[in-house]
Amino acid sequence: MPLVRIDGLGTDPARLDALGRAVRDALVEALGVPPDDCFQILTGHDGTTGTLRYGDYLGVHRDAGIVYVAVTLRAGRTTEQKRTLYRRIADLARDYAGTEPRNVFVTLTENGPADWSLGNGEAQYVS
């Protein structure tokens, strides 16, 4: 049950939708997340009323095509699964939204079953 936040600079609704599909498909392929498990916050920043900051770091040159993808999910994936996920998100963002893989910045935040309430004020993952 990942929660995904995608922030893109100069991103119109069509590109945001494509990025959302790319991340969802990557989560399904790389981590086995069910296809209908799609909880996303998609935000475009116009550079005037809202913007994103970026720079060249660790030899990766980023530009105004930057996209930040933050995924919160329950702990338990291997390093190899995470690497596969990063690669698939970057590849699918290129294929679906025309985003250069170098501009896809991904973070994962893991937590436990008690850290989720999916509605009704309940902790559904806690037995």
Short mmCIF file of C-alpha atoms in Angstrom, two decimals, residues 20-87:
data_model
loop_
_atom_site.label_atom_id
_atom_site.label_comp_id
_atom_site.label_asym_id
_atom_site.label_seq_id
_atom_site.Cartn_x
_atom_site.Cartn_y
_atom_site.Cartn_z
CA GLY A 20 1.71 8.64 -12.07
CA ARG A 21 1.10 5.71 -14.43
CA ALA A 22 4.85 5.15 -14.76
CA VAL A 23 5.35 4.95 -11.00
CA ARG A 24 2.29 2.73 -10.50
CA ASP A 25 3.40 0.33 -13.25
CA ALA A 26 6.95 0.23 -11.83
CA LEU A 27 5.61 -0.59 -8.35
CA VAL A 28 3.49 -3.40 -9.82
CA GLU A 29 6.38 -4.83 -11.86
CA ALA A 30 9.24 -4.42 -9.39
CA LEU A 31 7.53 -4.95 -6.04
CA GLY A 32 4.37 -6.88 -6.85
CA VAL A 33 2.04 -4.12 -5.64
CA PRO A 34 -1.56 -4.86 -6.75
CA PRO A 35 -2.51 -2.76 -9.82
CA ASP A 36 -5.53 -1.20 -8.08
CA ASP A 37 -3.40 -0.10 -5.11
CA CYS A 38 -2.88 3.42 -6.43
CA PHE A 39 -2.72 6.27 -3.91
CA GLN A 40 -0.90 9.24 -5.39
CA ILE A 41 -0.48 12.97 -4.85
CA LEU A 42 0.49 14.60 -8.14
CA THR A 43 1.65 18.23 -8.07
CA GLY A 44 2.89 20.43 -10.88
CA HIS A 45 4.99 23.49 -10.08
CA ASP A 46 4.98 26.40 -12.52
CA GLY A 47 8.22 28.01 -11.36
CA THR A 48 6.43 31.19 -10.26
CA THR A 49 3.94 30.38 -7.52
CA GLY A 50 5.75 27.15 -6.70
CA THR A 51 9.07 25.72 -7.78
CA LEU A 52 11.51 22.88 -7.23
CA ARG A 53 15.19 23.27 -6.53
CA TYR A 54 17.78 20.93 -7.93
CA GLY A 55 21.45 20.77 -8.71
CA ASP A 56 24.17 18.55 -10.04
CA TYR A 57 25.09 16.02 -7.36
CA LEU A 58 27.03 12.78 -7.50
CA GLY A 59 27.74 13.34 -11.19
CA VAL A 60 24.08 13.57 -12.24
CA HIS A 61 23.21 16.70 -14.23
CA ARG A 62 19.60 17.73 -13.61
CA ASP A 63 17.65 20.49 -15.34
CA ALA A 64 14.17 22.04 -15.44
CA GLY A 65 12.70 18.62 -16.31
CA ILE A 66 13.26 17.52 -12.70
CA VAL A 67 10.69 15.20 -11.11
CA TYR A 68 10.73 14.21 -7.45
CA VAL A 69 9.08 10.90 -6.58
CA ALA A 70 8.58 10.11 -2.88
CA VAL A 71 7.22 6.67 -2.05
CA THR A 72 6.13 5.70 1.46
CA LEU A 73 5.65 1.97 1.92
CA ARG A 74 5.83 -0.80 4.46
CA ALA A 75 9.31 -2.15 5.16
CA GLY A 76 10.54 -5.46 3.81
CA ARG A 77 11.96 -5.02 0.30
CA THR A 78 15.48 -6.06 -0.58
CA THR A 79 18.12 -3.70 -1.91
CA GLU A 80 17.88 -5.46 -5.28
CA GLN A 81 14.11 -4.92 -5.42
CA LYS A 82 14.64 -1.24 -4.67
CA ARG A 83 17.27 -0.92 -7.40
CA THR A 84 14.91 -2.59 -9.85
CA LEU A 85 12.15 -0.18 -8.81
CA TYR A 86 14.37 2.90 -9.33
CA ARG A 87 15.37 1.68 -12.80
#
